[in-house]
Amino acid sequence: MQDLKQYIEENKQRFLDELFELIRIPSISSIADHKPDMYKAAGQWQKILLDAGADKAEIMDTAGNPVTYGEKIIDPSYPTVMVYGHMDVMPVDPINLWDSPPFEPEVRDGKIYARGADDDKGQAFMHAKAFEYLVKTNQLKCNVKFLIEGEEEVGSPNLPKFCEEHKEMLQSDVILVSDTGMIAPDVPTITTGLRGLAYWQVEVTGPNRDLHSGLFGGAVANPINVLANMITQMVDNNGHITIPGFYDDVIEVSAEERAMMAKAPYNEDDYKKALDVDALYGEKGFSTNERTGIRPSFDVCGIWGGYTGEGAKTVLPSKAYAKISSRLVPDQDHEKIAELFKNHFESIAPDYVKVEVESLHGGQAYVCPIDLPAYKAAEKACETVFGKKPVPVRSGGSIPIISTFEEILGVKSVLMGFGLESDAIHSPNENFPLEQFYNGIETIPYFYKNFAELSK
Amino acid sequence: MQDLKQYIEENKQRFLDELFELIRIPSISSIADHKPDMYKAAGQWQKILLDAGADKAEIMDTAGNPVTYGEKIIDPSYPTVMVYGHMDVMPVDPINLWDSPPFEPEVRDGKIYARGADDDKGQAFMHAKAFEYLVKTNQLKCNVKFLIEGEEEVGSPNLPKFCEEHKEMLQSDVILVSDTGMIAPDVPTITTGLRGLAYWQVEVTGPNRDLHSGLFGGAVANPINVLANMITQMVDNNGHITIPGFYDDVIEVSAEERAMMAKAPYNEDDYKKALDVDALYGEKGFSTNERTGIRPSFDVCGIWGGYTGEGAKTVLPSKAYAKISSRLVPDQDHEKIAELFKNHFESIAPDYVKVEVESLHGGQAYVCPIDLPAYKAAEKACETVFGKKPVPVRSGGSIPIISTFEEILGVKSVLMGFGLESDAIHSPNENFPLEQFYNGIETIPYFYKNFAELSK
């Protein structure tokens, strides 16, 4: 691929012009008024894919926003890569904090400034241009499918059904995604894990009405005190979650992988300073990156009960509530964990209160084994362009559709992202450095080349 | 006083109409927006006292809400009774649990339903009407002073200074108060003890902003989890408060007095049934009446933090808050306890959070000896109307100003209250049975008669 660098160099301005055309469509999925823009964006993606060399590309309806699907099938004996990306973007509020209009992209200081510049228009568009290079130079040794959806920023509510209905169309050997980031411009990164999630609301009822805390205080259990006590019991002094069976399915990560993870740049002082905390707290025996990457968590996301207004009202309240969530790791099943928590939390309720637990939401964790051929292909591609092996990182966040792909299609995803933390995705002044954009376009063709060779 | 029953019978509807006019003023002292209502209520009390026969009645300013003071001085040689009551009421949240609007009083099933129906508009108003009867029928043999304040529900922060500044005006032989309750409609009760109170607001700060619970959960301490843990540590498994020095000044009540207290009617099954709880919880080694009467308590009156709206939002919040109170018993000093709690709570804060404790208000505990002439006068008055001697009880509630009266004015208070436990004071659907209201009006004139005779 000696001509790759040159191809990019010669087409730099055209790539930017085409990306800007896509960015100018304000395809905000969470705002109903932008529904027509979702169709415009889907049409633009259709054009992008056809122009780049796809055999076909079509706009397909869902119960929500449309999906653009395109493909180039060269040879059934070749491995098939499906590129997943999204055409929708986050809202732009607070608009007054933007230094330039969010949907009028411009380059300043070597960065593209616009909503979607990184997430995910810029990153998904790199795939179209890498694909274009491979098609035009006749070096593509994989079949390629593109699945570009319009509801990622609102949790992909209609994509699972779309996958169920188009299993055959979406059949592939691996899914390649650029919707994550790199630790630093010179530290290529592959996200190998995403945490799952379980989320509950609990209600603790003491007396049947709010009581006078003087007349009853000391003689009748206070549901807030009890809830505080129950929450406290859920995590022991080592930061270990006490729900029986909670860790049964947690995959212990190998010493080798932990050693690799430990190479990720991390400065505890900077981390604490950025959060303005004097100390960190988490499960004993694990580093910060491990605590968020390979270990489950237990957080109260919200709590309320009794008098919360101005001043001092003495009351022994009838009820106390909390919203509680656990981030989960492979192979914890969110439905099983939801049940384990419910049973345990109810079982530790003292007989002087009544407790109700409702499961509100959940999603599976995802992990990409680092010995997967597709991982190796991505690793080698990064090494070729950046001159060093990428760091495999486990992100603490969740992209629910990735585990859904595995469940429904039975296909693993490789998350090779080129964003940077400074890209301010979801925030004002979202940006994407030109260097990241062009490096991404340069890296992706090597992935196809390596994957074709490793799949032989 | 043969005409007393008849007088009440003939004026029943007018008494109600006048009380309702007072109740309709939403004089919530803890909410700043209701400040104009406090002046309305003070003006209404001025009218009530003048109409009832006071020589004078005036609205007097304090640094906070106004006080209405009125008096009728018949003869300097007569004993002087000062009636203390309050015009302010508690907030009405949760408003949706009220069956009728809290400030639109209505009679249902023989009870007045409204905020303040009992506490303390209904009870204080009985004194105005008893006084009216005595004046109109020329049977008053005491000088009478009325001190109706507007900040009782927020701890009477400005009344101590008011008392200091008006010692002479407030000079009296006894203070008569109806702001407590009876054990049952047929069991007259005089409250001989009140618990003191200390009340704090605590703020626990973790990271400097709300965090993504996926990216940070497990690695950064969650201030709600920490607050729950700190609250849990405040009380041990025996229901004992763990603040060092907390019990140092608690007067241990003698076995003899505990034996007398044990004779008060109490049915645990009925008590539990009325509250709809399967079990009670409190300090080990003490009965329910002892737990509320002679032992201190520790209750979280309110708690809040993080996401408390609809559905599931994942967040690791920056802050968590609680409003916490302790009821105190003789000889615990509320200022000393406030300081002990603050020091202890701050000392147990782990280094991964910042904790702030603010003392919001407090008051001392109070005891009334049962051989006091004024107590005897009240005892005999109850016996006349209810046909049996009242039971002396130690209430778990607090009226901080009562101990302040003793400290500043050197005057004891007699707490002859007519509320019932089912009145739901401080709660939705506060009510006051008409029978209690009229019985109260009937009992009070006998107190004046007996006290005048016993003071000769």
PDB file of N, CA and C in Angstrom, chain A residues 121-157:
ATOM      1  N   LYS A 121     -19.826  11.475  12.882  1.00  0.00           N
ATOM      2  CA  LYS A 121     -19.738  11.729  11.443  1.00  0.00           C
ATOM      3  C   LYS A 121     -18.293  11.654  10.958  1.00  0.00           C
ATOM      4  N   GLY A 122     -17.393  12.351  11.699  1.00  0.00           N
ATOM      5  CA  GLY A 122     -15.993  12.341  11.282  1.00  0.00           C
ATOM      6  C   GLY A 122     -15.407  10.945  11.292  1.00  0.00           C
ATOM      7  N   GLN A 123     -15.670  10.208  12.376  1.00  0.00           N
ATOM      8  CA  GLN A 123     -15.070   8.882  12.501  1.00  0.00           C
ATOM      9  C   GLN A 123     -15.675   7.877  11.516  1.00  0.00           C
ATOM     10  N   ALA A 124     -16.986   7.946  11.323  1.00  0.00           N
ATOM     11  CA  ALA A 124     -17.619   7.004  10.390  1.00  0.00           C
ATOM     12  C   ALA A 124     -17.189   7.314   8.949  1.00  0.00           C
ATOM     13  N   PHE A 125     -17.032   8.614   8.660  1.00  0.00           N
ATOM     14  CA  PHE A 125     -16.677   9.024   7.300  1.00  0.00           C
ATOM     15  C   PHE A 125     -15.276   8.537   6.899  1.00  0.00           C
ATOM     16  N   MET A 126     -14.368   8.431   7.877  1.00  0.00           N
ATOM     17  CA  MET A 126     -13.033   7.880   7.593  1.00  0.00           C
ATOM     18  C   MET A 126     -13.151   6.507   6.933  1.00  0.00           C
ATOM     19  N   HIS A 127     -14.141   5.734   7.398  1.00  0.00           N
ATOM     20  CA  HIS A 127     -14.325   4.374   6.848  1.00  0.00           C
ATOM     21  C   HIS A 127     -14.744   4.428   5.380  1.00  0.00           C
ATOM     22  N   ALA A 128     -15.583   5.408   5.061  1.00  0.00           N
ATOM     23  CA  ALA A 128     -16.004   5.531   3.661  1.00  0.00           C
ATOM     24  C   ALA A 128     -14.800   5.835   2.776  1.00  0.00           C
ATOM     25  N   LYS A 129     -13.900   6.704   3.268  1.00  0.00           N
ATOM     26  CA  LYS A 129     -12.754   7.109   2.449  1.00  0.00           C
ATOM     27  C   LYS A 129     -11.683   6.011   2.368  1.00  0.00           C
ATOM     28  N   ALA A 130     -11.502   5.263   3.451  1.00  0.00           N
ATOM     29  CA  ALA A 130     -10.562   4.130   3.422  1.00  0.00           C
ATOM     30  C   ALA A 130     -11.075   3.071   2.440  1.00  0.00           C
ATOM     31  N   PHE A 131     -12.373   2.854   2.488  1.00  0.00           N
ATOM     32  CA  PHE A 131     -13.036   1.903   1.572  1.00  0.00           C
ATOM     33  C   PHE A 131     -12.860   2.371   0.119  1.00  0.00           C
ATOM     34  N   GLU A 132     -13.055   3.659  -0.100  1.00  0.00           N
ATOM     35  CA  GLU A 132     -12.892   4.244  -1.435  1.00  0.00           C
ATOM     36  C   GLU A 132     -11.479   3.964  -1.987  1.00  0.00           C
ATOM     37  N   TYR A 133     -10.491   4.200  -1.143  1.00  0.00           N
ATOM     38  CA  TYR A 133      -9.095   3.960  -1.563  1.00  0.00           C
ATOM     39  C   TYR A 133      -8.907   2.506  -1.988  1.00  0.00           C
ATOM     40  N   LEU A 134      -9.418   1.583  -1.156  1.00  0.00           N
ATOM     41  CA  LEU A 134      -9.210   0.157  -1.438  1.00  0.00           C
ATOM     42  C   LEU A 134      -9.927  -0.270  -2.719  1.00  0.00           C
ATOM     43  N   VAL A 135     -11.128   0.277  -2.918  1.00  0.00           N
ATOM     44  CA  VAL A 135     -11.881  -0.075  -4.132  1.00  0.00           C
ATOM     45  C   VAL A 135     -11.175   0.493  -5.362  1.00  0.00           C
ATOM     46  N   LYS A 136     -10.836   1.763  -5.308  1.00  0.00           N
ATOM     47  CA  LYS A 136     -10.251   2.432  -6.476  1.00  0.00           C
ATOM     48  C   LYS A 136      -8.896   1.858  -6.870  1.00  0.00           C
ATOM     49  N   THR A 137      -8.156   1.373  -5.847  1.00  0.00           N
ATOM     50  CA  THR A 137      -6.829   0.829  -6.156  1.00  0.00           C
ATOM     51  C   THR A 137      -6.874  -0.694  -6.250  1.00  0.00           C
ATOM     52  N   ASN A 138      -8.118  -1.205  -6.183  1.00  0.00           N
ATOM     53  CA  ASN A 138      -8.311  -2.645  -6.372  1.00  0.00           C
ATOM     54  C   ASN A 138      -7.532  -3.502  -5.368  1.00  0.00           C
ATOM     55  N   GLN A 139      -7.499  -3.046  -4.129  1.00  0.00           N
ATOM     56  CA  GLN A 139      -6.740  -3.804  -3.111  1.00  0.00           C
ATOM     57  C   GLN A 139      -7.666  -4.393  -2.045  1.00  0.00           C
ATOM     58  N   LEU A 140      -8.964  -4.327  -2.234  1.00  0.00           N
ATOM     59  CA  LEU A 140      -9.904  -4.796  -1.209  1.00  0.00           C
ATOM     60  C   LEU A 140     -10.046  -6.305  -1.270  1.00  0.00           C
ATOM     61  N   LYS A 141      -9.671  -6.985  -0.195  1.00  0.00           N
ATOM     62  CA  LYS A 141      -9.755  -8.454  -0.155  1.00  0.00           C
ATOM     63  C   LYS A 141     -10.799  -8.934   0.865  1.00  0.00           C
ATOM     64  N   CYS A 142     -11.689  -8.050   1.228  1.00  0.00           N
ATOM     65  CA  CYS A 142     -12.797  -8.398   2.116  1.00  0.00           C
ATOM     66  C   CYS A 142     -14.088  -7.938   1.453  1.00  0.00           C
ATOM     67  N   ASN A 143     -15.193  -8.625   1.803  1.00  0.00           N
ATOM     68  CA  ASN A 143     -16.492  -8.054   1.495  1.00  0.00           C
ATOM     69  C   ASN A 143     -16.773  -7.008   2.582  1.00  0.00           C
ATOM     70  N   VAL A 144     -17.441  -5.937   2.203  1.00  0.00           N
ATOM     71  CA  VAL A 144     -17.686  -4.871   3.181  1.00  0.00           C
ATOM     72  C   VAL A 144     -19.169  -4.520   3.232  1.00  0.00           C
ATOM     73  N   LYS A 145     -19.671  -4.393   4.432  1.00  0.00           N
ATOM     74  CA  LYS A 145     -21.050  -3.924   4.637  1.00  0.00           C
ATOM     75  C   LYS A 145     -21.000  -2.678   5.522  1.00  0.00           C
ATOM     76  N   PHE A 146     -21.855  -1.732   5.255  1.00  0.00           N
ATOM     77  CA  PHE A 146     -21.936  -0.517   6.081  1.00  0.00           C
ATOM     78  C   PHE A 146     -23.330  -0.454   6.722  1.00  0.00           C
ATOM     79  N   LEU A 147     -23.347  -0.321   8.025  1.00  0.00           N
ATOM     80  CA  LEU A 147     -24.614  -0.135   8.738  1.00  0.00           C
ATOM     81  C   LEU A 147     -24.505   1.194   9.489  1.00  0.00           C
ATOM     82  N   ILE A 148     -25.164   2.216   8.958  1.00  0.00           N
ATOM     83  CA  ILE A 148     -25.081   3.557   9.561  1.00  0.00           C
ATOM     84  C   ILE A 148     -26.462   3.898  10.113  1.00  0.00           C
ATOM     85  N   GLU A 149     -26.549   3.966  11.448  1.00  0.00           N
ATOM     86  CA  GLU A 149     -27.876   4.155  12.047  1.00  0.00           C
ATOM     87  C   GLU A 149     -28.120   5.595  12.464  1.00  0.00           C
ATOM     88  N   GLY A 150     -29.365   5.883  12.834  1.00  0.00           N
ATOM     89  CA  GLY A 150     -29.742   7.259  13.143  1.00  0.00           C
ATOM     90  C   GLY A 150     -30.257   7.460  14.559  1.00  0.00           C
ATOM     91  N   GLU A 151     -29.975   6.488  15.461  1.00  0.00           N
ATOM     92  CA  GLU A 151     -30.517   6.631  16.818  1.00  0.00           C
ATOM     93  C   GLU A 151     -29.516   6.249  17.909  1.00  0.00           C
ATOM     94  N   GLU A 152     -28.225   6.292  17.599  1.00  0.00           N
ATOM     95  CA  GLU A 152     -27.243   5.872  18.599  1.00  0.00           C
ATOM     96  C   GLU A 152     -27.285   6.764  19.816  1.00  0.00           C
ATOM     97  N   GLU A 153     -27.461   8.056  19.599  1.00  0.00           N
ATOM     98  CA  GLU A 153     -27.417   9.003  20.721  1.00  0.00           C
ATOM     99  C   GLU A 153     -28.664   8.945  21.597  1.00  0.00           C
ATOM    100  N   VAL A 154     -29.651   8.209  21.178  1.00  0.00           N
ATOM    101  CA  VAL A 154     -30.831   8.013  22.037  1.00  0.00           C
ATOM    102  C   VAL A 154     -30.957   6.548  22.430  1.00  0.00           C
ATOM    103  N   GLY A 155     -29.875   5.771  22.358  1.00  0.00           N
ATOM    104  CA  GLY A 155     -29.863   4.404  22.883  1.00  0.00           C
ATOM    105  C   GLY A 155     -30.274   3.336  21.885  1.00  0.00           C
ATOM    106  N   SER A 156     -30.254   3.649  20.595  1.00  0.00           N
ATOM    107  CA  SER A 156     -30.533   2.648  19.548  1.00  0.00           C
ATOM    108  C   SER A 156     -31.796   1.833  19.821  1.00  0.00           C
ATOM    109  N   PRO A 157     -32.920   2.498  20.118  1.00  0.00           N
ATOM    110  CA  PRO A 157     -34.101   1.732  20.529  1.00  0.00           C
ATOM    111  C   PRO A 157     -34.657   0.799  19.454  1.00  0.00           C
TER     112      PRO A 157
END
